[in-house]
XYZ file of C-alpha atoms in Angstrom:
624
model
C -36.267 16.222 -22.468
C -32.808 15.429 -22.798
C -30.665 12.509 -20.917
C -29.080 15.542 -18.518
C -32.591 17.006 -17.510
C -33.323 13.193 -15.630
C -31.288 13.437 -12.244
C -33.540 15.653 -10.636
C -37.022 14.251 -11.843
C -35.535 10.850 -11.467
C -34.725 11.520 -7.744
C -38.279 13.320 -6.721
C -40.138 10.731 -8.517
C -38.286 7.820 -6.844
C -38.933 9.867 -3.443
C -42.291 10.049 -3.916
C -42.883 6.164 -4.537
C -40.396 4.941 -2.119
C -41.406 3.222 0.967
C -41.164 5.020 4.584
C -37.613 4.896 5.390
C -35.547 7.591 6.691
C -32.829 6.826 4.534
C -34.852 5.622 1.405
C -33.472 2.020 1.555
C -36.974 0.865 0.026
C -36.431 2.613 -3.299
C -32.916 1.823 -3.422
C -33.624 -1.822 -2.450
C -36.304 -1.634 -5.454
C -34.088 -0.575 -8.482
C -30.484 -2.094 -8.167
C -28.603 0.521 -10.195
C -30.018 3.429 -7.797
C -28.262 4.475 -4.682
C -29.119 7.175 -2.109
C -25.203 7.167 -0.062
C -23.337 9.704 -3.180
C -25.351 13.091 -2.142
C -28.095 11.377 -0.033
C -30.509 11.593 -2.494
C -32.184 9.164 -5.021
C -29.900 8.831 -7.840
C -28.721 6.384 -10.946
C -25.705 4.338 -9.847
C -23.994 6.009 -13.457
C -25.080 9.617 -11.926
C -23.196 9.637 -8.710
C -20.099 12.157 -8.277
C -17.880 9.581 -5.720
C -17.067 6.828 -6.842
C -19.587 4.654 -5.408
C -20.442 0.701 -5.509
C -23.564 -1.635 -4.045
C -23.653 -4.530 -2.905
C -27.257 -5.380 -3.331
C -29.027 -8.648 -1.149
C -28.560 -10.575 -4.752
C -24.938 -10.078 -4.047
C -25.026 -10.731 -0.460
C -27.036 -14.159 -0.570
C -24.619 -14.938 -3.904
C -21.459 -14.778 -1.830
C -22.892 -16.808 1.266
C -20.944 -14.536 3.215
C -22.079 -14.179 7.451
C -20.741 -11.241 8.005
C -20.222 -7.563 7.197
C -17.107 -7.885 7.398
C -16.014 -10.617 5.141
C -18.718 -8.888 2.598
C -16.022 -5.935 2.236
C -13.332 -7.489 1.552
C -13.943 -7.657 -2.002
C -14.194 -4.054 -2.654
C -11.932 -1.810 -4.666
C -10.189 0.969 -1.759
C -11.178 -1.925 1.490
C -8.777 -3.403 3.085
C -9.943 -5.649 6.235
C -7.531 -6.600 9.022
C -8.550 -9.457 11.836
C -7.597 -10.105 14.794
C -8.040 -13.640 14.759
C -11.373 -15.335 13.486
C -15.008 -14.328 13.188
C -16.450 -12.085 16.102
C -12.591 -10.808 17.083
C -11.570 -7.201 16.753
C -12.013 -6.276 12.873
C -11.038 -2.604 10.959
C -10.887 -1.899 7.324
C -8.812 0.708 5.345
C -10.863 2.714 2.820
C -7.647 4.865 0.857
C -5.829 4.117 3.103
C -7.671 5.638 5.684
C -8.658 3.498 8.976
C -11.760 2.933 10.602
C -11.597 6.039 13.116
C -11.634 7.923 9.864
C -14.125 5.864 7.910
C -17.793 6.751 8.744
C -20.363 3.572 9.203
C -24.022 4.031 8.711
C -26.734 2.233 10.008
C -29.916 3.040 8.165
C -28.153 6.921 8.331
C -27.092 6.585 11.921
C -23.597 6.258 12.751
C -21.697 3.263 14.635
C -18.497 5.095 15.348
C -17.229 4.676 18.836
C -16.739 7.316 21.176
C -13.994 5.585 23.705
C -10.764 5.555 23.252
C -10.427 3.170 20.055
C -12.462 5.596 18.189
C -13.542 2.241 15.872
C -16.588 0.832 14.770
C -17.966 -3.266 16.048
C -18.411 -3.990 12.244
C -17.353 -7.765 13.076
C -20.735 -8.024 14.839
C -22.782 -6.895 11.828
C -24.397 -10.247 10.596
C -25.836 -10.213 7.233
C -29.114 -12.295 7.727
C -30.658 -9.092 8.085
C -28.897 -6.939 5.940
C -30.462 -5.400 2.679
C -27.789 -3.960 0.900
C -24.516 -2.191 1.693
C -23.109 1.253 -0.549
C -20.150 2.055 -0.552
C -19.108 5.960 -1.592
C -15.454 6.357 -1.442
C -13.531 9.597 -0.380
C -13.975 13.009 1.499
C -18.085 13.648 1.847
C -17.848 15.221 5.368
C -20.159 17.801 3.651
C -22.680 15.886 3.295
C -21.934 13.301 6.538
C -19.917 15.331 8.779
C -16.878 14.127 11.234
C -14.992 10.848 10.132
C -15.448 10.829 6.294
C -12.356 11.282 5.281
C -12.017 7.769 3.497
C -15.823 7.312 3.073
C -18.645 6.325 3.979
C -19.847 2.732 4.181
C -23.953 2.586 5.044
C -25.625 -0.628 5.762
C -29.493 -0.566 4.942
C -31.323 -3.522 7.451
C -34.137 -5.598 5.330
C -37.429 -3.832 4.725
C -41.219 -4.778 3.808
C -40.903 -5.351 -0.244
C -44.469 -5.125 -2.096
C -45.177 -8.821 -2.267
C -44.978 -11.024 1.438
C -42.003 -13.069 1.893
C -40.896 -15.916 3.905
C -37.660 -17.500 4.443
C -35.818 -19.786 6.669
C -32.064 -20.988 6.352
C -29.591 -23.560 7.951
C -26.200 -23.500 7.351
C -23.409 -26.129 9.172
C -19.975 -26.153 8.780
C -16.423 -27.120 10.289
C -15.573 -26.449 13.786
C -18.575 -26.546 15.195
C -20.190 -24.100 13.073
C -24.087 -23.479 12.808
C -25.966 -20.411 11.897
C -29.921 -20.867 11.462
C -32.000 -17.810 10.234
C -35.811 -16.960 9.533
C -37.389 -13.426 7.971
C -40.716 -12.755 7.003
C -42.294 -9.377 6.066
C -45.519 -8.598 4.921
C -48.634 -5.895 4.844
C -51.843 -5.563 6.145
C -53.640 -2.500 4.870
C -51.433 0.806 4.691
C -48.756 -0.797 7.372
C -45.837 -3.045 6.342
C -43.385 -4.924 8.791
C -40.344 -6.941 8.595
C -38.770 -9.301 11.064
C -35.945 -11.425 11.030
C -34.066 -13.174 13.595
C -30.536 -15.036 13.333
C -28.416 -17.289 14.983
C -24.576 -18.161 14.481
C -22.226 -20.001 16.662
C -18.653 -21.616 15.890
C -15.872 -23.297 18.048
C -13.848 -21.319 15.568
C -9.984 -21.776 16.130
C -6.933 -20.475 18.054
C -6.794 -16.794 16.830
C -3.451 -16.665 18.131
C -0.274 -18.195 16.191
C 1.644 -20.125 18.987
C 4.894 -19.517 17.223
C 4.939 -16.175 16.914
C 3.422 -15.793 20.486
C 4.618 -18.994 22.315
C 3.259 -17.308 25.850
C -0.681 -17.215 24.724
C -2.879 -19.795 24.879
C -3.332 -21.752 22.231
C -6.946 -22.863 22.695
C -9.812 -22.495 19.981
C -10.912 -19.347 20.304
C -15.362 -19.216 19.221
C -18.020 -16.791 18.657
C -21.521 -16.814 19.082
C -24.038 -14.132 17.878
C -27.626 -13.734 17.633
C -28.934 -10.298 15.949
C -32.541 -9.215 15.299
C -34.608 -6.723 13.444
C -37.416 -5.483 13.258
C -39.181 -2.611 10.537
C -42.713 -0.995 10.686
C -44.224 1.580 8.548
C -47.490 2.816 8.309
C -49.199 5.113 5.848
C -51.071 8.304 6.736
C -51.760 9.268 3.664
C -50.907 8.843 0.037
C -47.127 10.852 0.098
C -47.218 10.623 4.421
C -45.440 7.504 6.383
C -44.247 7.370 9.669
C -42.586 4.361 11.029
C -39.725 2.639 13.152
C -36.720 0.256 13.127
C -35.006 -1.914 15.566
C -31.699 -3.689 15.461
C -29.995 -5.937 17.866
C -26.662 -7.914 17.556
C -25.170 -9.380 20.363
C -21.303 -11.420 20.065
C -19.632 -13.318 22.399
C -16.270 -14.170 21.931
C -13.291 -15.826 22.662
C -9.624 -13.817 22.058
C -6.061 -14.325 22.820
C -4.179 -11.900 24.623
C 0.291 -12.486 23.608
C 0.733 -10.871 26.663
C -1.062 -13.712 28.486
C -0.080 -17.185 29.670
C -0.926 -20.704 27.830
C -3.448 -20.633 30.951
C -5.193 -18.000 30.735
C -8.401 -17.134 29.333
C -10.177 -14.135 27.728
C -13.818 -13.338 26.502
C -15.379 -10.263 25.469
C -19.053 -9.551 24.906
C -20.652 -6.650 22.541
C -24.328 -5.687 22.188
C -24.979 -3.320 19.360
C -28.595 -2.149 19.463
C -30.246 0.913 17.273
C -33.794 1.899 17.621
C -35.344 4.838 15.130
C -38.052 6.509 14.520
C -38.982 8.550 11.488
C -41.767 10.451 9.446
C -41.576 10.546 5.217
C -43.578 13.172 3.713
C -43.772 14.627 0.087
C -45.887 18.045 -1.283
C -45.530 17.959 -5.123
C -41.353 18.502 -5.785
C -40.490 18.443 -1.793
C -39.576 15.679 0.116
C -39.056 15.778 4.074
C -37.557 13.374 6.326
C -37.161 13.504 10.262
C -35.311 10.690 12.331
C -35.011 10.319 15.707
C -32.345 7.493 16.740
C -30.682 6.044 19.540
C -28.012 3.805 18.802
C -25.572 2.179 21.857
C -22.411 -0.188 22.029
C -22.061 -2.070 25.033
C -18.688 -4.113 25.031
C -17.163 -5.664 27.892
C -13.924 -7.863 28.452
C -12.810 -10.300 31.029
C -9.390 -11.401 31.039
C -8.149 -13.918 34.122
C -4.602 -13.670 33.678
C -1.847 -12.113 35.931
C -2.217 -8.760 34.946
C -5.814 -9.143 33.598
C -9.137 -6.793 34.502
C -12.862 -6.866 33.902
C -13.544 -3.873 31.769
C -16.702 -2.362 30.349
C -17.074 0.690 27.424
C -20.693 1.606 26.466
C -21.106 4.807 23.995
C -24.568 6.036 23.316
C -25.925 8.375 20.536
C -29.001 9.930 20.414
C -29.161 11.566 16.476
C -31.922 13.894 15.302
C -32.350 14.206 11.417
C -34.513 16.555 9.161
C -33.510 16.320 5.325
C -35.210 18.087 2.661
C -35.144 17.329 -0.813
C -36.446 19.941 -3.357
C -36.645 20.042 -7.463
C -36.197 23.150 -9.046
C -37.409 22.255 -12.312
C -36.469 19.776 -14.701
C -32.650 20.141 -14.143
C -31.813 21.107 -10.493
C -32.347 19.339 -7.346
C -31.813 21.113 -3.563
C -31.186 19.710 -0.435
C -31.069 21.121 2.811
C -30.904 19.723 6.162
C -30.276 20.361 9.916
C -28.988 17.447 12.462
C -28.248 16.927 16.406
C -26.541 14.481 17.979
C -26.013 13.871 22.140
C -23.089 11.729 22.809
C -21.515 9.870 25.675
C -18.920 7.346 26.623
C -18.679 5.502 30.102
C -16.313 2.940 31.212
C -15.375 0.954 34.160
C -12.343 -1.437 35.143
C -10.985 -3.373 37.725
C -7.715 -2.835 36.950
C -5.701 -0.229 39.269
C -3.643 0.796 36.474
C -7.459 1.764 34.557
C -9.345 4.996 35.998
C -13.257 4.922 34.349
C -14.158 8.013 33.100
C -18.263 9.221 32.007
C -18.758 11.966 29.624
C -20.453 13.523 26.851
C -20.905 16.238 24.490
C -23.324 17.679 22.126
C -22.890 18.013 18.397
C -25.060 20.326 15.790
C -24.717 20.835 11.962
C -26.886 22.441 9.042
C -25.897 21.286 5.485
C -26.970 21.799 2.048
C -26.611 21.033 -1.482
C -27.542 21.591 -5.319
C -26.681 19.123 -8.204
C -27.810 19.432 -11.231
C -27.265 20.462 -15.186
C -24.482 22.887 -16.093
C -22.785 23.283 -19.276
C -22.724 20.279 -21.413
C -22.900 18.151 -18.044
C -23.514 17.714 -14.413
C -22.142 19.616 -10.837
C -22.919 18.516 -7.052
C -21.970 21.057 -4.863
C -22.121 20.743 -0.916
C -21.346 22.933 2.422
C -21.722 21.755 5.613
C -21.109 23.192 9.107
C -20.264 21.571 12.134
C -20.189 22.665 15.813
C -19.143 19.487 17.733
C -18.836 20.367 21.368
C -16.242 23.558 21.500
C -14.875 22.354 17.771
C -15.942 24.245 14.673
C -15.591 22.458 11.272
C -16.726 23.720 7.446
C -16.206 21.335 4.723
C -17.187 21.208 1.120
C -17.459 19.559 -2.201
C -17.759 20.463 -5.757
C -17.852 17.395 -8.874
C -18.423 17.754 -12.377
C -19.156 14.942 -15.013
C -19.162 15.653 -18.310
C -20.704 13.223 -20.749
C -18.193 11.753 -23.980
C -20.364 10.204 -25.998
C -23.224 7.839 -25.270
C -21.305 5.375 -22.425
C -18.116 7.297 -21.607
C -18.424 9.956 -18.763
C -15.479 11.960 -16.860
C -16.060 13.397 -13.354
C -13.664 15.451 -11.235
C -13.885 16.472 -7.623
C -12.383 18.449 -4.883
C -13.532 17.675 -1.137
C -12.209 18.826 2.388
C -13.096 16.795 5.352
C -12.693 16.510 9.195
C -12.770 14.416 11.736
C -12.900 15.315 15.256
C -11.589 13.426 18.234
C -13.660 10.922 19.801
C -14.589 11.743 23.292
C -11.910 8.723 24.646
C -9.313 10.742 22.957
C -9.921 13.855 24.949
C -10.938 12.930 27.982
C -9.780 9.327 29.141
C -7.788 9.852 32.345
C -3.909 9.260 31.822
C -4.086 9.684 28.314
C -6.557 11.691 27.105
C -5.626 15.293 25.647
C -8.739 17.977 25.857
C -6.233 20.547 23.607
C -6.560 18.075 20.476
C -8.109 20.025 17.242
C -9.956 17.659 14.607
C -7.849 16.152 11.523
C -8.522 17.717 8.573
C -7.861 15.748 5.176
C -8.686 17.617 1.707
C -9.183 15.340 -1.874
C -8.817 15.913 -5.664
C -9.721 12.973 -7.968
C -10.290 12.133 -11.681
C -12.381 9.825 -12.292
C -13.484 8.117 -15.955
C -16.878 5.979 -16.334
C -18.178 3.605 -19.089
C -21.627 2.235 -19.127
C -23.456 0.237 -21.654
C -25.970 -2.408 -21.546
C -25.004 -4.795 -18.358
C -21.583 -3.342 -18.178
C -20.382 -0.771 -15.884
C -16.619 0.272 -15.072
C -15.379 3.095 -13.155
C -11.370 4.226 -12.360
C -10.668 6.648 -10.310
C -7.563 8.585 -9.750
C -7.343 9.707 -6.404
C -4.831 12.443 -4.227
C -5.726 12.720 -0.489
C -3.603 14.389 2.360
C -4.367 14.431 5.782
C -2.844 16.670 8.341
C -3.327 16.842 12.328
C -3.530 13.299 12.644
C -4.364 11.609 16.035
C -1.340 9.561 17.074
C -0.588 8.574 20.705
C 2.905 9.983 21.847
C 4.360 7.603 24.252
C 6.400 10.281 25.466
C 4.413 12.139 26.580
C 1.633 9.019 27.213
C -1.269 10.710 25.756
C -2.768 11.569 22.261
C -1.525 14.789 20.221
C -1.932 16.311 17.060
C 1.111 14.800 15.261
C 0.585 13.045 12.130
C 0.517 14.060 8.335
C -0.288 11.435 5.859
C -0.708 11.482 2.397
C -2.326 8.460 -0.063
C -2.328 8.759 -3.759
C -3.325 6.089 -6.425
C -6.241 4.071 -8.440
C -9.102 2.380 -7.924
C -11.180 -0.052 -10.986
C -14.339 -1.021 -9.819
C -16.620 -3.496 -12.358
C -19.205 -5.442 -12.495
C -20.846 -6.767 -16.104
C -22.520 -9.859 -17.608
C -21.841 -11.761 -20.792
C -24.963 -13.885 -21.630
C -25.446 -16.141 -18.365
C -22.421 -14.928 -16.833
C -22.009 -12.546 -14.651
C -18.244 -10.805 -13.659
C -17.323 -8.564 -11.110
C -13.349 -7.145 -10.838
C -11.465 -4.660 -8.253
C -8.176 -3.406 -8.460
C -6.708 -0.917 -5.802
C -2.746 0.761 -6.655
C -2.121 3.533 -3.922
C 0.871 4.849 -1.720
C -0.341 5.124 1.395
C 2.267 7.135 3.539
C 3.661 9.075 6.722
C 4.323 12.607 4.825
C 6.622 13.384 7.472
C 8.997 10.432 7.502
C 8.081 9.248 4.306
C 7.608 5.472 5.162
C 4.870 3.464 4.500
C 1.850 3.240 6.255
C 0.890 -0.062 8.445
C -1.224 -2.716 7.268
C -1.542 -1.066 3.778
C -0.798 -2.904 0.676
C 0.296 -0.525 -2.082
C -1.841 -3.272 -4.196
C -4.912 -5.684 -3.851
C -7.336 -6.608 -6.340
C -9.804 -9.657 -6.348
C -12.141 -10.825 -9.673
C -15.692 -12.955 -9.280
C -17.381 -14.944 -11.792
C -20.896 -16.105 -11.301
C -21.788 -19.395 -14.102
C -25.317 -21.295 -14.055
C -24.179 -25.048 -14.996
C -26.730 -27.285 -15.461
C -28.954 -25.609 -13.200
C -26.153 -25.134 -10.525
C -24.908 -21.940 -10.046
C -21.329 -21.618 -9.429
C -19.344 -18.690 -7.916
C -16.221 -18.181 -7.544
C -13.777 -14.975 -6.086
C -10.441 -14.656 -6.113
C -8.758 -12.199 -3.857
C -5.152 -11.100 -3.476
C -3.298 -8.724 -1.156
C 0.507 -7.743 -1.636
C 2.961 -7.475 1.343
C 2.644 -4.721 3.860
C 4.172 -3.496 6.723
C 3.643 -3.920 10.595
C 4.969 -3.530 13.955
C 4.032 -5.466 17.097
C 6.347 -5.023 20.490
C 7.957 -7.945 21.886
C 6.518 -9.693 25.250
C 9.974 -10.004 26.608
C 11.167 -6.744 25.952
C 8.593 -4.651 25.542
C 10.469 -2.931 22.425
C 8.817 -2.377 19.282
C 9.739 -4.957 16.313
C 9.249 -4.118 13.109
C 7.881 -6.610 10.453
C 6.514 -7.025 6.891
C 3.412 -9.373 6.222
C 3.574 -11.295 3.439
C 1.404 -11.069 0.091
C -1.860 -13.592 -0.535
C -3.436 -15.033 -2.623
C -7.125 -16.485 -1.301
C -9.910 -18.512 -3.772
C -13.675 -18.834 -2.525
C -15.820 -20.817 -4.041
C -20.091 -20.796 -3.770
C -22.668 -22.845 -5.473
C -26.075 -23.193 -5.150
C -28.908 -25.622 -6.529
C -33.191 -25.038 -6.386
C -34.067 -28.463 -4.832
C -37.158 -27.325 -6.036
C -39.114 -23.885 -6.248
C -39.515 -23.030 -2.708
C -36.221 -24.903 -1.420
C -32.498 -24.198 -2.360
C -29.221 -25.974 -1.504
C -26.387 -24.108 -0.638
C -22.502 -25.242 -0.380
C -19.131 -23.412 -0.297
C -15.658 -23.619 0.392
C -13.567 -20.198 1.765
C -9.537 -20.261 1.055
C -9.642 -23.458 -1.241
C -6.372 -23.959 -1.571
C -6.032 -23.513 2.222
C -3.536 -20.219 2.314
C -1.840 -19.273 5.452
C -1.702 -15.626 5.449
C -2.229 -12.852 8.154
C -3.752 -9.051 8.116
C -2.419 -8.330 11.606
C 1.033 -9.710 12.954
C 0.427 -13.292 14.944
C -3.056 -13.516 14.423
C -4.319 -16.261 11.840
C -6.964 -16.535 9.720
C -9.522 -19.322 8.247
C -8.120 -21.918 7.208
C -9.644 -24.090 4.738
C -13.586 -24.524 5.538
C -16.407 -26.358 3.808
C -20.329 -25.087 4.837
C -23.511 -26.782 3.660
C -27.094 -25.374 3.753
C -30.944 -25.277 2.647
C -33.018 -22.223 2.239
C -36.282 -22.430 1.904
C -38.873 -20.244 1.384
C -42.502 -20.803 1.298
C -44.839 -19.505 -0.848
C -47.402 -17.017 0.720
């Protein structure tokens, strides 16, 4: 059988010995270089169409990194912007694109907000419990549906591995910080279960600059967070699992409002919480999967100054999955699926100037795909069709790689993509527009691949336009249909080792920009790049990353005259540095030290970022 005829085999094979998950993340936690995110089936990372990367829990506990957000940052195509420190409002560009256009999975259930910011709480996504992240870059709307028009990012929560596992870890660090965390997971028979719990709390600092906002308060502005999961699977029968997962995160934090006084006071509060349940079965080459899910975000904010309110957004989702995977053969693979989703959004406020609003639509889609061997190489082709309450979207996508040689590879792709308005966008009182039609973005890219041995680099050439894009119209106060955009450029993504050492690199060149006007997107750098090494000394193991951002644009509007202010903010340059040291076998020291050199630097106008920090911790884990 030749090296083409494997995709297909590869994928039912890994489907039949994968654990019960509804998204797979057993088998894709089991072999590092397979993902499931590129066509939402079990493939080689060196297969995939998009360009795609993982961050596997290696990676994860490597970095030292808390939280999802920081994880990201590293990533060719993701830029993060912060509103202050950890547990304040967070987004991240993928192309260019923000987070109302970037879909986030949960274990294949999405976090997108329905309100009126349209965004996703990814700065409450702690990593203690986190398995691995992929990342698949570009439009796959017809394979995800609304909002991937930059990507798709899809975090996969721990999981039962085939051996039991222990582990318990302390962390301390400037400020006030602590974070403790425990996870054990285990079997008993044909049913598996993971639990972990975690902890973090900081006095973190004033996420306000008082220079650039002299009227805010100037206070330190913490965050405390304690998020829990919870997996159980049980086996029927040989190639028959049913199961269920539970998440929990819940932030508290503290935010500065310019607008405010060096008085007053705000806190918010956020509960993300995700409960599934799911059934796995496989009849020779067919694989089914049903989900049920109900995921919520409850946020509230209280804000005690002059013209300050007590507000409260909670959107629910109830999502119901069936995917079916089917080989035809050595060398072609089928999937097919069908998928509901009930939706709401319901606020409240104390403000008179604030009118609540409570509603909800349904959503529908049925979507398939075939990838396989054609020619001298490999096509993925995908439809999908979605009805999402009185909106109608069809999207596609068609890639090619064709093999040259033994480690080179070139893939092209074309892609269309949608994203339709969030409820808040249609109906909020005031503001809301029920006339808005969905953005629709379509994609060509070029992409060239080299893998051999432990190296693996991919470019990518990428051309995306976007038209019908949701901007709010303060002339008219409420959203519209108004934008075009347009973001062309190249991504480098790679990660290799040399002996002991291990590398990683990113590089992002793209010009994000208004296609009407011509100017530059805000927030986006037209570069960024950051490189890791990862060196065992002397039984230490050192890592470091070095990330840097060039200058971008931004606006904010000036508390005295309430006129907007343009602005540029300036390029960066940030170092990170991680070791760790085995105390002995079942007990690990941990240190590190985020911006080194102590950089000032922001990602949203007035709003800082960590300075300077130095954490200590122990892991241990217990033999069982």
């Amino acid at each position: 059988m030749t090296s083409r005829h494997h995709p297909a085999r590869l994928a039912l094979l890994s489907l039949a010995c994968a654990a019960a998950s509804p998204v797979l993340a057993q088998s894709a936690a089991t072999l590092s270089e397979t993902v499931v995110t590129a066509s939402r089936n079990v493939q080689l990372l060196s297969a995939t169409m998009p360009h795609t990367t993982v961050i596997a829990r290696e990676d994860i506990e490597r970095s030292q990194a808390s939280d999802l957000v920081t994880l990201l940052q590293r990533e060719a195509g993701l830029q993060r912007t912060q509103n202050g420190g950890m547990g304040t409002v967070s987004g991240v560009f993928m192309r260019g694109a923000p987070s109302l256009q970037t879909l986030v999975l949960l274990d294949g259930v999405p976090l997108n907000k329905q309100d009126a910011s349209g965004a996703v709480s990814l700065e409450h996504v702690m990593l203690d419990n986190v398995e691995r992240v992929e990342i698949v870059r570009g439009n796959v709307s017809a394979i995800y549906g609304s909002g991937a028009i930059g990507g798709v990012i899809q975090i996969f929560t721990r999981d039962a591995g085939r051996e039991p596992s222990a582990s318990l870890g302390l962390e301390l660090g400037p400020r006030e910080t602590a974070r403790l965390s425990a996870q054990a997971s285990g079997r008993v028979g044909d049913t598996a279960v993971s639990a972990g719990i975690s902890r973090h709390v900081t006095g973190g600092f004033s996420a306000i600059d008082a220079v650039q906002s002299p009227g805010a308060n100037p206070d330190d502005d913490g965050y405390r967070n304690t998020s829990v999961n919870l997996s159980l699977s049980h086996r029927l029968a040989e190639r028959h699992r049913i199961g269920m997962r539970f998440m929990r995160s819940a932030g508290d934090t503290e935010y500065d409002n310019p607008f405010g006084s060096a008085v007053d006071v705000q806190q918010s509060s956020t509960r993300l919480q995700q409960f599934s349940l799911f059934s796995d079965s496989s009849w020779e080459d067919w694989r089914s999967r049903l989900t049920l899910s109900e995921q919520s975000d409850r946020a509230s904010a209280v804000d005690d100054g002059f013209f300050g309110s007590a507000d409260r957004f909670q959107t629910r989702a109830t999502v119901l999955s069936w995917v079916n995977n089917r080989a035809l053969g050595d060398e072609w693979l089928l999937t097919a699926g069908l998928e509901r989703q009930w939706q709401r959004v319901d606020t409240a406020s104390t403000s008179p100037f604030v009118t609540p609003y409570d509603v909800k639509r349904q959503t529908g889609a049925v979507f398939g795909g075939i990838e396989g061997a054609f020619g001298p190489g490999m096509v993925q082709f995908n439809l999908r069709h979605d009805e999402v309450g009185e909106l109608s979207e069809s999207t596609g996508y068609l890639g090619y790689g064709l093999p040259l040689g033994q480690h080179w590879r070139l893939i092209a792709s074309v892609s269309t993509a949608f994203h339709a308005p969030p409820l808040g966008y249609l109906y909020a009182p005031s503001f809301g527009n029920p006339d808005l039609q969905p953005e629709q973005a379509r994609s060509h890219e070029v992409g060239l691949q080299y893998q051999r041995d432990a190296h693996w680099l991919r470019a990518t050439w990428f051309d995306t336009r976007i038209r019908n894009q949701l901007d709010y119209d303060p002339s008219v106060f409420q959203f519209r249909n108004i934008g075009r955009t347009r973001n062309r450029g190249l991504e480098v993504s790679y990660r290799g080792r040399i002996g002991e050492t291990g590398l990683r690199a990113s590089l992002t060149l793209q010009d994000p920009q208004d296609d009407i006007t011509g100017e530059a997107l805000l927030r986006r750098a037209r570069s960024f790049w950051s490189v890791g090494i990862s060196q065992p000394l002397a039984g230490v193991v050192l890592d470091a990353d070095l990330r840097h951002s060039g200058s971008r644009p931004d606006s904010y509007t000036d508390t005295g005259t309430f006129t907007r202010v343009d602005t540029t903010l300036g390029s960066y340059t940030v170092l990170d540095l991680a070791l760790s040291y085995r105390l002995r076998k079942d007990l690990e020291l941990r240190a590190r030290i985020d911006n080194v050199t102590d950089r000032d630097y922001q990602t949203v106008y007035s709003y800082n970022q960590q300075p300077r920090s130095f954490y200590l911790g122990l892991t241990w884990r217990p033999s069982l």
